[in-house]
Tab-separated table of C-alpha atoms in Angstrom:
chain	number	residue	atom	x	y	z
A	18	UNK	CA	-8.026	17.486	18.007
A	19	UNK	CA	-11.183	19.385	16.798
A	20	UNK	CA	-9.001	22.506	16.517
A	21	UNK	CA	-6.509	21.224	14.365
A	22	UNK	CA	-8.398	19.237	12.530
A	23	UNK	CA	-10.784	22.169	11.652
A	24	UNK	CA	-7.547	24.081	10.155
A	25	UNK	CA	-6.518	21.102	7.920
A	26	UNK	CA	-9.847	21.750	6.672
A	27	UNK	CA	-9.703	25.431	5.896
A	28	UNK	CA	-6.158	24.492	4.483
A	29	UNK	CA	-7.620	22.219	1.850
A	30	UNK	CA	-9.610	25.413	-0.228
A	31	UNK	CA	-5.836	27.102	0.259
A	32	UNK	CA	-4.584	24.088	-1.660
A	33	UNK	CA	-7.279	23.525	-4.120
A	34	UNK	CA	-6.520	26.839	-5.461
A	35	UNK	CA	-3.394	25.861	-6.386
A	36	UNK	CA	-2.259	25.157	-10.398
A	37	UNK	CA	-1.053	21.967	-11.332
A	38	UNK	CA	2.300	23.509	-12.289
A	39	UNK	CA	2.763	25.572	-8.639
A	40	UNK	CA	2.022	21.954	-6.909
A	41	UNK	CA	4.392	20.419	-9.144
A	42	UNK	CA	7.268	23.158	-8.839
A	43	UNK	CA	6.487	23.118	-4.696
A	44	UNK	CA	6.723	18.978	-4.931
A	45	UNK	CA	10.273	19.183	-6.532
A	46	UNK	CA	11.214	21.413	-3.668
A	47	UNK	CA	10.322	18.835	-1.310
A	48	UNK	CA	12.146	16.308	-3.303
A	49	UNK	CA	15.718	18.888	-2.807
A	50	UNK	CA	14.572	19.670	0.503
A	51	UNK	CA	14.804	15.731	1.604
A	52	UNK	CA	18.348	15.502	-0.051
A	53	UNK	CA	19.592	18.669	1.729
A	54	UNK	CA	18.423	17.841	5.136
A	55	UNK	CA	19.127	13.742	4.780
A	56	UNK	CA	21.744	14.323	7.348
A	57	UNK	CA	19.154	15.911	9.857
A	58	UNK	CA	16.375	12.957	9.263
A	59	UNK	CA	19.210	10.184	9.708
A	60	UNK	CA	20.199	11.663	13.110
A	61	UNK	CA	16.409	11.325	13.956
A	62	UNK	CA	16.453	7.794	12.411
A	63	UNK	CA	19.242	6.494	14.687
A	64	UNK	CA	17.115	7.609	17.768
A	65	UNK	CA	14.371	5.109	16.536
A	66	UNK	CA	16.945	2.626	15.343
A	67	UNK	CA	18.070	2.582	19.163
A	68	UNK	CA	14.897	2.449	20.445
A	69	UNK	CA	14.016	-0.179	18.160
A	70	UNK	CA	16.395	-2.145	19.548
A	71	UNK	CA	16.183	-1.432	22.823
A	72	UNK	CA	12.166	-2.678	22.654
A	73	UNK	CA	13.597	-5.561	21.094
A	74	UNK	CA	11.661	-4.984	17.592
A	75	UNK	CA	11.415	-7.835	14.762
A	76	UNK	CA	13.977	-7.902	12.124
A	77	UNK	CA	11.727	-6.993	9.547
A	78	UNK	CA	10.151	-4.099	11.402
A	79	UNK	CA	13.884	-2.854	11.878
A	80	UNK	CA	14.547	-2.936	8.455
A	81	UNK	CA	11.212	-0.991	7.335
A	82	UNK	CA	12.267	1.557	10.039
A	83	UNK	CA	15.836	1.961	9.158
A	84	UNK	CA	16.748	5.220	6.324
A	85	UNK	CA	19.831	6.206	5.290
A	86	UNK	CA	20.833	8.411	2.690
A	87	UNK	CA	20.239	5.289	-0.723
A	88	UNK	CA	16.773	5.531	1.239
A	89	UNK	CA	16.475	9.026	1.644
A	90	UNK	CA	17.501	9.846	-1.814
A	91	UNK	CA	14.551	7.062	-3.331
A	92	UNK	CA	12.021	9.321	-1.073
A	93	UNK	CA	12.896	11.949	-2.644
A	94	UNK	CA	12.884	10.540	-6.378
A	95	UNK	CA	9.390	8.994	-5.307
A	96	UNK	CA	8.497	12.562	-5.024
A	97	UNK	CA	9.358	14.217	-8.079
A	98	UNK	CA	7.642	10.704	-9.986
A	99	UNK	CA	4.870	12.130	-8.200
A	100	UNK	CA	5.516	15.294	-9.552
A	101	UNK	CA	5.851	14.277	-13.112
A	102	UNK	CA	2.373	12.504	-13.165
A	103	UNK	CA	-0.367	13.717	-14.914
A	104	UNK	CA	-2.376	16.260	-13.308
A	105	UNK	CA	-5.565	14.362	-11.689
A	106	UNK	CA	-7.710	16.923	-10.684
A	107	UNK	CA	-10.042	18.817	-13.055
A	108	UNK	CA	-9.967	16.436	-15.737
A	109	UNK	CA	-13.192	16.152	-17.691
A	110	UNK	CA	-13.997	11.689	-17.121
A	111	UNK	CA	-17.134	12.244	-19.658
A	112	UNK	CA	-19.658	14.372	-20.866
A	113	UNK	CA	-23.040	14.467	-22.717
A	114	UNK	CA	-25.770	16.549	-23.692
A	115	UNK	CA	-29.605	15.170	-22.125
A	116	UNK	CA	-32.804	15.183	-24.236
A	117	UNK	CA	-33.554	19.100	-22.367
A	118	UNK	CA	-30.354	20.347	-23.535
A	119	UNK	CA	-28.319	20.495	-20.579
A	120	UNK	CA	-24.488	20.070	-20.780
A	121	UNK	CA	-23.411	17.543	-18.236
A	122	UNK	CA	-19.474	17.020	-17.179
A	123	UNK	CA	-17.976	14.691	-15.291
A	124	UNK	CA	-14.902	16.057	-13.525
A	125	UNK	CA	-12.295	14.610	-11.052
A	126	UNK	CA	-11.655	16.105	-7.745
A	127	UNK	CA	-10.077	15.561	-4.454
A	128	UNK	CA	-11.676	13.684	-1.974
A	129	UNK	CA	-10.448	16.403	0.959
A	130	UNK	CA	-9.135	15.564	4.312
A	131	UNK	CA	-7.435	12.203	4.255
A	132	UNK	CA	-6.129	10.292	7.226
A	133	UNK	CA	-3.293	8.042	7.266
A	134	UNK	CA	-2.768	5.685	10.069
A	135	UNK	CA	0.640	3.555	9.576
A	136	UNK	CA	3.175	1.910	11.286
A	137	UNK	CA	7.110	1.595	11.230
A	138	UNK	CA	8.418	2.961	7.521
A	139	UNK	CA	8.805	6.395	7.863
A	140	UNK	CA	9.126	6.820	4.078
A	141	UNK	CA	5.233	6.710	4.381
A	142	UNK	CA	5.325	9.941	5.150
A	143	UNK	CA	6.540	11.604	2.531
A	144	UNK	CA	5.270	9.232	-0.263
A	145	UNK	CA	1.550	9.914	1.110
A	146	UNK	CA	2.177	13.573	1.295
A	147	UNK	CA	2.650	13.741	-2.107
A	148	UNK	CA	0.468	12.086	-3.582
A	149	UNK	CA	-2.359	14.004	-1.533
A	150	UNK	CA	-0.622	16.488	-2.034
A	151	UNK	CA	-0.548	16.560	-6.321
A	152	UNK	CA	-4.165	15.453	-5.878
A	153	UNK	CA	-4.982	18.537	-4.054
A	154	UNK	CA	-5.734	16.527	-0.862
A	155	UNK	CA	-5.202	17.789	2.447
A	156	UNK	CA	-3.408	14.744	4.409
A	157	UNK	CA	-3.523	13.983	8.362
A	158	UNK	CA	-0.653	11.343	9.469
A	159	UNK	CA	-0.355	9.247	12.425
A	160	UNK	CA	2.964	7.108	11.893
A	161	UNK	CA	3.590	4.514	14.345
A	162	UNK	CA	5.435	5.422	17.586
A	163	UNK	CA	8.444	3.448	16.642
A	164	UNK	CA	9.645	6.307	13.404
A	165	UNK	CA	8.034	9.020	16.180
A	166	UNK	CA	11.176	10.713	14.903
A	167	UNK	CA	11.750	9.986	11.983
A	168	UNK	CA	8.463	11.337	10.641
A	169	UNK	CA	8.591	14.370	12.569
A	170	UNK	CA	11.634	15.395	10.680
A	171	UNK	CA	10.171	14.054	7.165
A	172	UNK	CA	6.987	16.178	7.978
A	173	UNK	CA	9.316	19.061	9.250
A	174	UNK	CA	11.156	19.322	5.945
A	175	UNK	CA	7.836	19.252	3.994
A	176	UNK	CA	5.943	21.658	5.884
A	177	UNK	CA	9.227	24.569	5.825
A	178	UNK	CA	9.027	23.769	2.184
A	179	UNK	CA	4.619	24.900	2.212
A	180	UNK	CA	5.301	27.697	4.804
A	181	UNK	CA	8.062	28.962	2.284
A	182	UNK	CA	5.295	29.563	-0.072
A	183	UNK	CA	3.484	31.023	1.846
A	184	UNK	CA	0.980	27.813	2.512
A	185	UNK	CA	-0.174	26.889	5.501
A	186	UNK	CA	1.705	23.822	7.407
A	187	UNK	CA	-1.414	22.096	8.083
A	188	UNK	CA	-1.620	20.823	4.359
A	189	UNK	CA	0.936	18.159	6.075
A	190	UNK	CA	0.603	17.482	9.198
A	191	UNK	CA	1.036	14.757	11.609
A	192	UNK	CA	-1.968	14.710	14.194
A	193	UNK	CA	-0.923	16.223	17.824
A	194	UNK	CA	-2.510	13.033	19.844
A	195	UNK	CA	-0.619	9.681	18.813
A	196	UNK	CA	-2.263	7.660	21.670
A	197	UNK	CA	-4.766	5.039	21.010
A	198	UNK	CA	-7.153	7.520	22.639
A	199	UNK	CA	-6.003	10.221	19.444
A	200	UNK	CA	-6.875	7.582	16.652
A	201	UNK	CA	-9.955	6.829	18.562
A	202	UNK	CA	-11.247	10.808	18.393
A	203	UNK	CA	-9.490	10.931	14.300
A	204	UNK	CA	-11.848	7.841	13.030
A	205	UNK	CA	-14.908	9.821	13.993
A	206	UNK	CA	-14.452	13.127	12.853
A	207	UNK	CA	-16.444	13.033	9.642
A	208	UNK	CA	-17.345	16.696	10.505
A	209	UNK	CA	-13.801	17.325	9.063
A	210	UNK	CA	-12.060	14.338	7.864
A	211	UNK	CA	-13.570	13.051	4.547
A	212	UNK	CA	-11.366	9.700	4.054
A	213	UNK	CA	-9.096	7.228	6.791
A	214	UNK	CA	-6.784	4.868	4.904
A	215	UNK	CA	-4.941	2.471	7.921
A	216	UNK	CA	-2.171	0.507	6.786
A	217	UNK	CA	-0.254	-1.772	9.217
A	218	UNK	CA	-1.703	-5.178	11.347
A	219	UNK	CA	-4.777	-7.001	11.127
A	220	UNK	CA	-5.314	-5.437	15.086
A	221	UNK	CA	-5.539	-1.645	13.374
A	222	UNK	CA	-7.275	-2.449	10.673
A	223	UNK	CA	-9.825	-4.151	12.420
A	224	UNK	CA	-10.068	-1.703	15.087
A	225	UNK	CA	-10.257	1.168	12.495
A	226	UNK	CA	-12.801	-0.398	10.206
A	227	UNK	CA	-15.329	-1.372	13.342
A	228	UNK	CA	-15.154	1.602	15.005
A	229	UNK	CA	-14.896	4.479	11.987
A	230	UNK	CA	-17.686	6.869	11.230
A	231	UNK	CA	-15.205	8.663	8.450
A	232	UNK	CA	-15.059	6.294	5.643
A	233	UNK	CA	-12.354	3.425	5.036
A	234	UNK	CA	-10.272	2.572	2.844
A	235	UNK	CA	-8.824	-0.694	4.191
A	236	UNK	CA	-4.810	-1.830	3.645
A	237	UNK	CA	-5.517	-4.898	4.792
A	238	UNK	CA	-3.055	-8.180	5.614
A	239	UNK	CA	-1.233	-9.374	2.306
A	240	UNK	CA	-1.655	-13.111	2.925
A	241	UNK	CA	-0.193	-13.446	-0.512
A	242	UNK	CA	0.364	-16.890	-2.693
A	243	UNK	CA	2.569	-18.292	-5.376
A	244	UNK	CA	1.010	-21.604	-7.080
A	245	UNK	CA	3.575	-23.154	-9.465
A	246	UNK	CA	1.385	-25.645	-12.591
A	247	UNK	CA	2.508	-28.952	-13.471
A	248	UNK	CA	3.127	-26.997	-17.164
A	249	UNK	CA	5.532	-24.262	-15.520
A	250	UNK	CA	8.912	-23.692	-16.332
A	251	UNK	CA	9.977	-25.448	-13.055
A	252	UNK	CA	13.217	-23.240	-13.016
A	253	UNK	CA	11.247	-20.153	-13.751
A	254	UNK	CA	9.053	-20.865	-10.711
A	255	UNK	CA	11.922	-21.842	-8.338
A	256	UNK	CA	13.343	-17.959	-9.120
A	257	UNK	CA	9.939	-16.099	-8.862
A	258	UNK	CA	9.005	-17.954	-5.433
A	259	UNK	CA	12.395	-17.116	-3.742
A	260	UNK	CA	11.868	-13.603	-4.792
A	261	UNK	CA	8.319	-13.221	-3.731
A	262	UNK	CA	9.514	-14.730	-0.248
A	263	UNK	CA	13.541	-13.711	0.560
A	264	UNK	CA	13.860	-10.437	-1.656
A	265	UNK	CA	12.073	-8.541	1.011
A	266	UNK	CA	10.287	-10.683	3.543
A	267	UNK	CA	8.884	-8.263	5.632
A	268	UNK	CA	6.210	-6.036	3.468
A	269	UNK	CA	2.714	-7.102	2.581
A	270	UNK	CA	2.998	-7.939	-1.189
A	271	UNK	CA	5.753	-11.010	0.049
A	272	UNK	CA	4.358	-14.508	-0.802
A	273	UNK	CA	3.749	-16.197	3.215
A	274	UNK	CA	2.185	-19.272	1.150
A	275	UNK	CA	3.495	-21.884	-1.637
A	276	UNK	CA	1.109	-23.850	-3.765
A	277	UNK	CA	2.673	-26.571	-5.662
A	278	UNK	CA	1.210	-28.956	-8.310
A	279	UNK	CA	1.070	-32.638	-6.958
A	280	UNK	CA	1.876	-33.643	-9.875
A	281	UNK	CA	5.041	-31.927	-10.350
A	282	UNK	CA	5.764	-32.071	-6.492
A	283	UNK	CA	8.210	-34.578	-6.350
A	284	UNK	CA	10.419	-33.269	-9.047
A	285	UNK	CA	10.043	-29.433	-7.614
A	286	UNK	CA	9.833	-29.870	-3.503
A	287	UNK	CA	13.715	-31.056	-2.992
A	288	UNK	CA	14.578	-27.864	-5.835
A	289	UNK	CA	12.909	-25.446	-3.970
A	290	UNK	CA	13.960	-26.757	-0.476
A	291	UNK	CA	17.060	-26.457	-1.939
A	292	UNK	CA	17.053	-22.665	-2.672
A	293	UNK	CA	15.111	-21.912	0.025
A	294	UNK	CA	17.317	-23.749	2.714
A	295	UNK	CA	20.123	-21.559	0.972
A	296	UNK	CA	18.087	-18.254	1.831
A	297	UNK	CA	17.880	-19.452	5.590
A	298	UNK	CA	14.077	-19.741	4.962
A	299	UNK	CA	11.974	-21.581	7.706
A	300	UNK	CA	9.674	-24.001	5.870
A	301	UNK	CA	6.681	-25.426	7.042
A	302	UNK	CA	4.377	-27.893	4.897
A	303	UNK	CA	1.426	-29.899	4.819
A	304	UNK	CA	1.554	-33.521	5.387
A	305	UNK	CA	1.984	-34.512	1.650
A	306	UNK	CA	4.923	-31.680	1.683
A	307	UNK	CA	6.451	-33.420	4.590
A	308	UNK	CA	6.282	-37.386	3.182
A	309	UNK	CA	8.405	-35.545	0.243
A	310	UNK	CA	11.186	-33.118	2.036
A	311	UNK	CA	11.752	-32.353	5.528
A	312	UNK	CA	9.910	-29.675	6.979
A	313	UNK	CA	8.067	-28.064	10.670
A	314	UNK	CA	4.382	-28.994	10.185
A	315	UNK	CA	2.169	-26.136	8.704
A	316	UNK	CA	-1.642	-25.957	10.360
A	317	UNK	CA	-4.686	-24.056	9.038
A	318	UNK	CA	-3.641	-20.905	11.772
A	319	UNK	CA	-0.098	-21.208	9.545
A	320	UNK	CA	-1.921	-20.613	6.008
A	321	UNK	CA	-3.908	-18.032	7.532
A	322	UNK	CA	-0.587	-16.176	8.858
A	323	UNK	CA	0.809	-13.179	7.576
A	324	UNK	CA	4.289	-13.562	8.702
A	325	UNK	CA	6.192	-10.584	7.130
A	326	UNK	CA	9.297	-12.529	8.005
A	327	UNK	CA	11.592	-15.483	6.461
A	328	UNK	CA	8.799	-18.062	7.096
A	329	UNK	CA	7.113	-19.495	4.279
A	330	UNK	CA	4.156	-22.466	4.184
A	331	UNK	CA	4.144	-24.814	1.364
A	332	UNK	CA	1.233	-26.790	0.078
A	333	UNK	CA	0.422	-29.771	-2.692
A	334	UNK	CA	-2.800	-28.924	-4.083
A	335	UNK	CA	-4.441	-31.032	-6.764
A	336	UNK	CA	-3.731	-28.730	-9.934
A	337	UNK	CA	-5.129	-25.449	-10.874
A	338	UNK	CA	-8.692	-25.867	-8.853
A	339	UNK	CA	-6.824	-27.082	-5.544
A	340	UNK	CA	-4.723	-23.708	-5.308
A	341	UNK	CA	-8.321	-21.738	-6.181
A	342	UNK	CA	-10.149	-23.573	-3.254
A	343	UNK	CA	-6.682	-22.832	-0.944
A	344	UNK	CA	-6.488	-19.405	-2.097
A	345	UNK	CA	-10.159	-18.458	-1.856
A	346	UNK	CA	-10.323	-19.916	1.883
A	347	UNK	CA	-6.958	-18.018	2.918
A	348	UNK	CA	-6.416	-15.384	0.659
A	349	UNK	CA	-6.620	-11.660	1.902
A	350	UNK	CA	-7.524	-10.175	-1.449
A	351	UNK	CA	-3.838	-8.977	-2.326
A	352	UNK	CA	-1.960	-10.871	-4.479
A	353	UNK	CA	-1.804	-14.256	-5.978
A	354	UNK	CA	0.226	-15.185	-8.737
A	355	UNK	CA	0.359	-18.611	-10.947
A	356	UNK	CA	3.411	-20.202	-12.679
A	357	UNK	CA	2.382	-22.076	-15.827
A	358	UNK	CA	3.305	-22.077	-19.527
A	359	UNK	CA	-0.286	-22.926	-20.308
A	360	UNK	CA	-2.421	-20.432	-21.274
A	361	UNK	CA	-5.648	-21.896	-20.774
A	362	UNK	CA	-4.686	-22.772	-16.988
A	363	UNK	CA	-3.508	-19.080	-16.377
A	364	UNK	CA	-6.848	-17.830	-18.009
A	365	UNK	CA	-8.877	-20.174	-15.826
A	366	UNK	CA	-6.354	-18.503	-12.263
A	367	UNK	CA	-6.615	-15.189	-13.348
A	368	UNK	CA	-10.549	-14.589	-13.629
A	369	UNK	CA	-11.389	-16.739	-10.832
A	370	UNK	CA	-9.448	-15.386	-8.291
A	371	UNK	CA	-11.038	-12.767	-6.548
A	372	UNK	CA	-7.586	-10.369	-5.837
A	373	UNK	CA	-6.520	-7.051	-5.955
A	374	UNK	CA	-3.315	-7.924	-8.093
A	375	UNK	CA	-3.197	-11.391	-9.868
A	376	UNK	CA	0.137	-12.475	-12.003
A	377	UNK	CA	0.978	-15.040	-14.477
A	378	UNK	CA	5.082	-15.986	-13.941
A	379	UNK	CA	5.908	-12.615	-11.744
A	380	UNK	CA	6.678	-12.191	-8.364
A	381	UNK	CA	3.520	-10.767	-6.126
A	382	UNK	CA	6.560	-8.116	-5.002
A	383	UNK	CA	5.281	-5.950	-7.838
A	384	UNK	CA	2.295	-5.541	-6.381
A	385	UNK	CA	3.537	-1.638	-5.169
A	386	UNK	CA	2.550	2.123	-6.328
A	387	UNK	CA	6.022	2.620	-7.946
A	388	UNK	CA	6.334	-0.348	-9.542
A	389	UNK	CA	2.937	0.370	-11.039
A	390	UNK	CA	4.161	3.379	-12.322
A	391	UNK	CA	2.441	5.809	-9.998
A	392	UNK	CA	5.126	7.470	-8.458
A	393	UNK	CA	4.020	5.358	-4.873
A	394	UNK	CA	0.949	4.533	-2.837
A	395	UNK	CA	-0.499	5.472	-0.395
A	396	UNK	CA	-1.061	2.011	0.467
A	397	UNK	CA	-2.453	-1.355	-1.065
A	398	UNK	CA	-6.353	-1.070	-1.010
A	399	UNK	CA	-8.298	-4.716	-0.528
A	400	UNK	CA	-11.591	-3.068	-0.810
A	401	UNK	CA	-13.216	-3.317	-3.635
A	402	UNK	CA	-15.438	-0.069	-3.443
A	403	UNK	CA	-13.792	3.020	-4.759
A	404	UNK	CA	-9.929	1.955	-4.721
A	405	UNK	CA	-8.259	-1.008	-5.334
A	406	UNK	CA	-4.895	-2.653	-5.535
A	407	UNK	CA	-1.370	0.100	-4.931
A	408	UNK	CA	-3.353	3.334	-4.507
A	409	UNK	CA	-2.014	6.507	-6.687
A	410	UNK	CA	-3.373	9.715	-7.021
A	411	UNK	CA	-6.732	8.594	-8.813
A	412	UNK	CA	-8.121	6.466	-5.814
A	413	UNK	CA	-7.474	9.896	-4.158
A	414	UNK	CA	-9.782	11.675	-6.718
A	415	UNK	CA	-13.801	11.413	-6.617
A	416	UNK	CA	-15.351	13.564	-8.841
A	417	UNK	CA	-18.634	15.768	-9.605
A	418	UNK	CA	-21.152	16.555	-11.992
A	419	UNK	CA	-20.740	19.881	-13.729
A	420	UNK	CA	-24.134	20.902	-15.390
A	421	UNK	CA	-24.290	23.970	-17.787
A	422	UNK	CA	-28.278	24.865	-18.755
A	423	UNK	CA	-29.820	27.730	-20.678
A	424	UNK	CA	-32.606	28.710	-18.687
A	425	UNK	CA	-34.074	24.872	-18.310
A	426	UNK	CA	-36.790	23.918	-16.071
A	427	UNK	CA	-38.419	20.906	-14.942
């Protein structure tokens, strides 16, 4: 591990040579290269898919496993969106002169080594590749053992595509130890790794983020919420919560809890029972939900489960300050969103809720890189030191203090 972990490092001054147009010409080559060898990563796909099955993995994880070439090609366009973002290293954040007449800069640069730890989408791989990539980062992956396959041939395709100009493969890499034992050794190897980011279950993150000595960057649980107002446009909320719950139910930014108005609630429970029953959603409520439409009972281990399946909790809160209290006991610090067509009750949601991403009538499934316009992520940071929310290529930027004297002493 020490080995290669010491040539990602010497890989990283190879890469931070590079111009912002030669990372951006060797990025669209990575985008053709994933079109021109989809056939070759879908072969290596199926081998998980079986597998998959064969270990009898959830529905969801399936479908965050599965590629084909629709999925293939929107790596690959991910890629060059990556490509066609503004260059983020090198740029000058502010400057001044002091009272002795020394020019001071403040300029971005790349943190270094980053680590990725993730688990089941294999697209991961190439979206985090290059985005450390166009920041000049040097990235380490360790995909879960389920896409073993499939991110060996993703991180096959990239690295011919840095070997074929004349870069060394170790700029991508995936790490050579994938057992518990490997992650173990990876988390403490601040001698050479300079960042972890672990996206996937509360288990790795909490296992990462106790037992690091590299710093963290935590992707933690998306225990997301949808609160719909007694002054929403009832069949404007009915359409955002089945989207934040059905369109996708198995990532993190998918409401698993929703707040309704007790006011409103029995005029909006049978609606949205209604559409959700016609999804095939499992409901589960608290006992005021329950005396209005039938549904499983929901306990406090419910609201403070991420379910990343077709499983939603509903609650009747007592307006606006019920769904804060709810929200601020089980919230993960992802994404909340409010339904209301009054102002002053959005204003009130939106600054006291302490969240990476907070909406006013949109579905939390926004909360993501590309939707954000930043090509992709390398995952959704709920810390609120250095990075926060979908992280782009800034949160993988620090920066430095260029000083330009004349001879000054002190």
């Amino acid at each position: 591990m020490e080995q290669f972990l010491n040539k990602a490092k010497s890989a990283s001054r190879v890469l931070n040579a590079l111009s912002g147009r030669e990372k951006n010409d060797i990025l669209k080559e990575m985008a053709n290269s994933l079109r021109e060898h989809s056939s070759s990563i879908i072969e290596a796909n199926k081998i998980d898919m079986s597998e998959g099955e064969k270990n009898s993995l959830s529905s969801a994880l399936m479908d965050r496993l599965f590629l084909d070439e629709k999925r293939i090609d929107a790596m690959a366009v991910a890629v060059e969106e990556i490509a066609a973002l503004k260059e983020p290293v090198g740029r000058v954040l502010d400057g001044w002169i002091t009272e002795d007449d020394l020019k001071i800069e403040k300029v971005s640069i790349p943190i270094g080594v980053i680590g990725i730890i993730y688990e089941s989408r294999p697209n991961v791989t190439s979206d985090t590749a290059a985005l450390c990539f166009k920041s000049s980062n040097v990235c380490v992956l360790k995909g879960g053992k389920e896409a073993d396959n499939s991110n060996k041939a993703i991180a096959k395709v990239l690295q011919d595509v840095l070997l074929k100009n004349n870069l060394p493969k170790e700029i991508v890499s995936l790490i050579p130890d994938t057992s518990r034992e490997g992650v173990a050794k990876l988390i403490k190897m601040d001698k050479y790794v300079d960042l972890i980011i672990p996206r996937g279950g509360a288990g790795l993150i909490k296992y990462v983020s106790q037992n690091a000595t590299v710093s963290v960057v935590k992707h933690d649980k998306g225990q997301c919420h949808t609160y719909i107002d007694k002054d929403a446009n009832l069949q404007n909320g009915i359409k955002i919560a089945l989207n934040a719950k059905v369109q996708r139910p198995g990532v993190c930014n998918a409401m698993e809890t929703l707040l309704v108005d007790k006011e409103i609630a029995k005029e909006a429970l049978p609606q949205l029972k209604s559409a959700f029953d016609k999804a095939h959603t499992q409901l589960k409520g608290c006992s005021d939900t329950k005396s209005i439409i039938e549904v499983d009972e929901a306990s406090d281990e419910d609201f403070d489960t991420e379910y990343l399946a077709n499983i939603l909790n509903i609650k009747v809160v007592d307006g606006v300050n019920g769904a804060i209290e709810h929200i601020v006991r089980f919230g993960s610090g992802h994404s909340e969103s409010i339904i209301t067509e009054n102002i002053s009750t959005a204003e009130e949601f939106l600054n006291a809720i302490d969240a990476a991403a907070v909406y006013v009538n949109a579905s939390t499934r926004f909360t993501d890189g590309g939707a954000f316009g930043f090509g992709a992520e390398v995952g959704i940071s709920t810390n609120k030191l250095h990075a926060r929310g979908p992280m782009g290529i800034e949160g993988l930027t620090t920066y430095k203090f260029k000083i330009y004297g004349k001879g000054q002493i002190r």
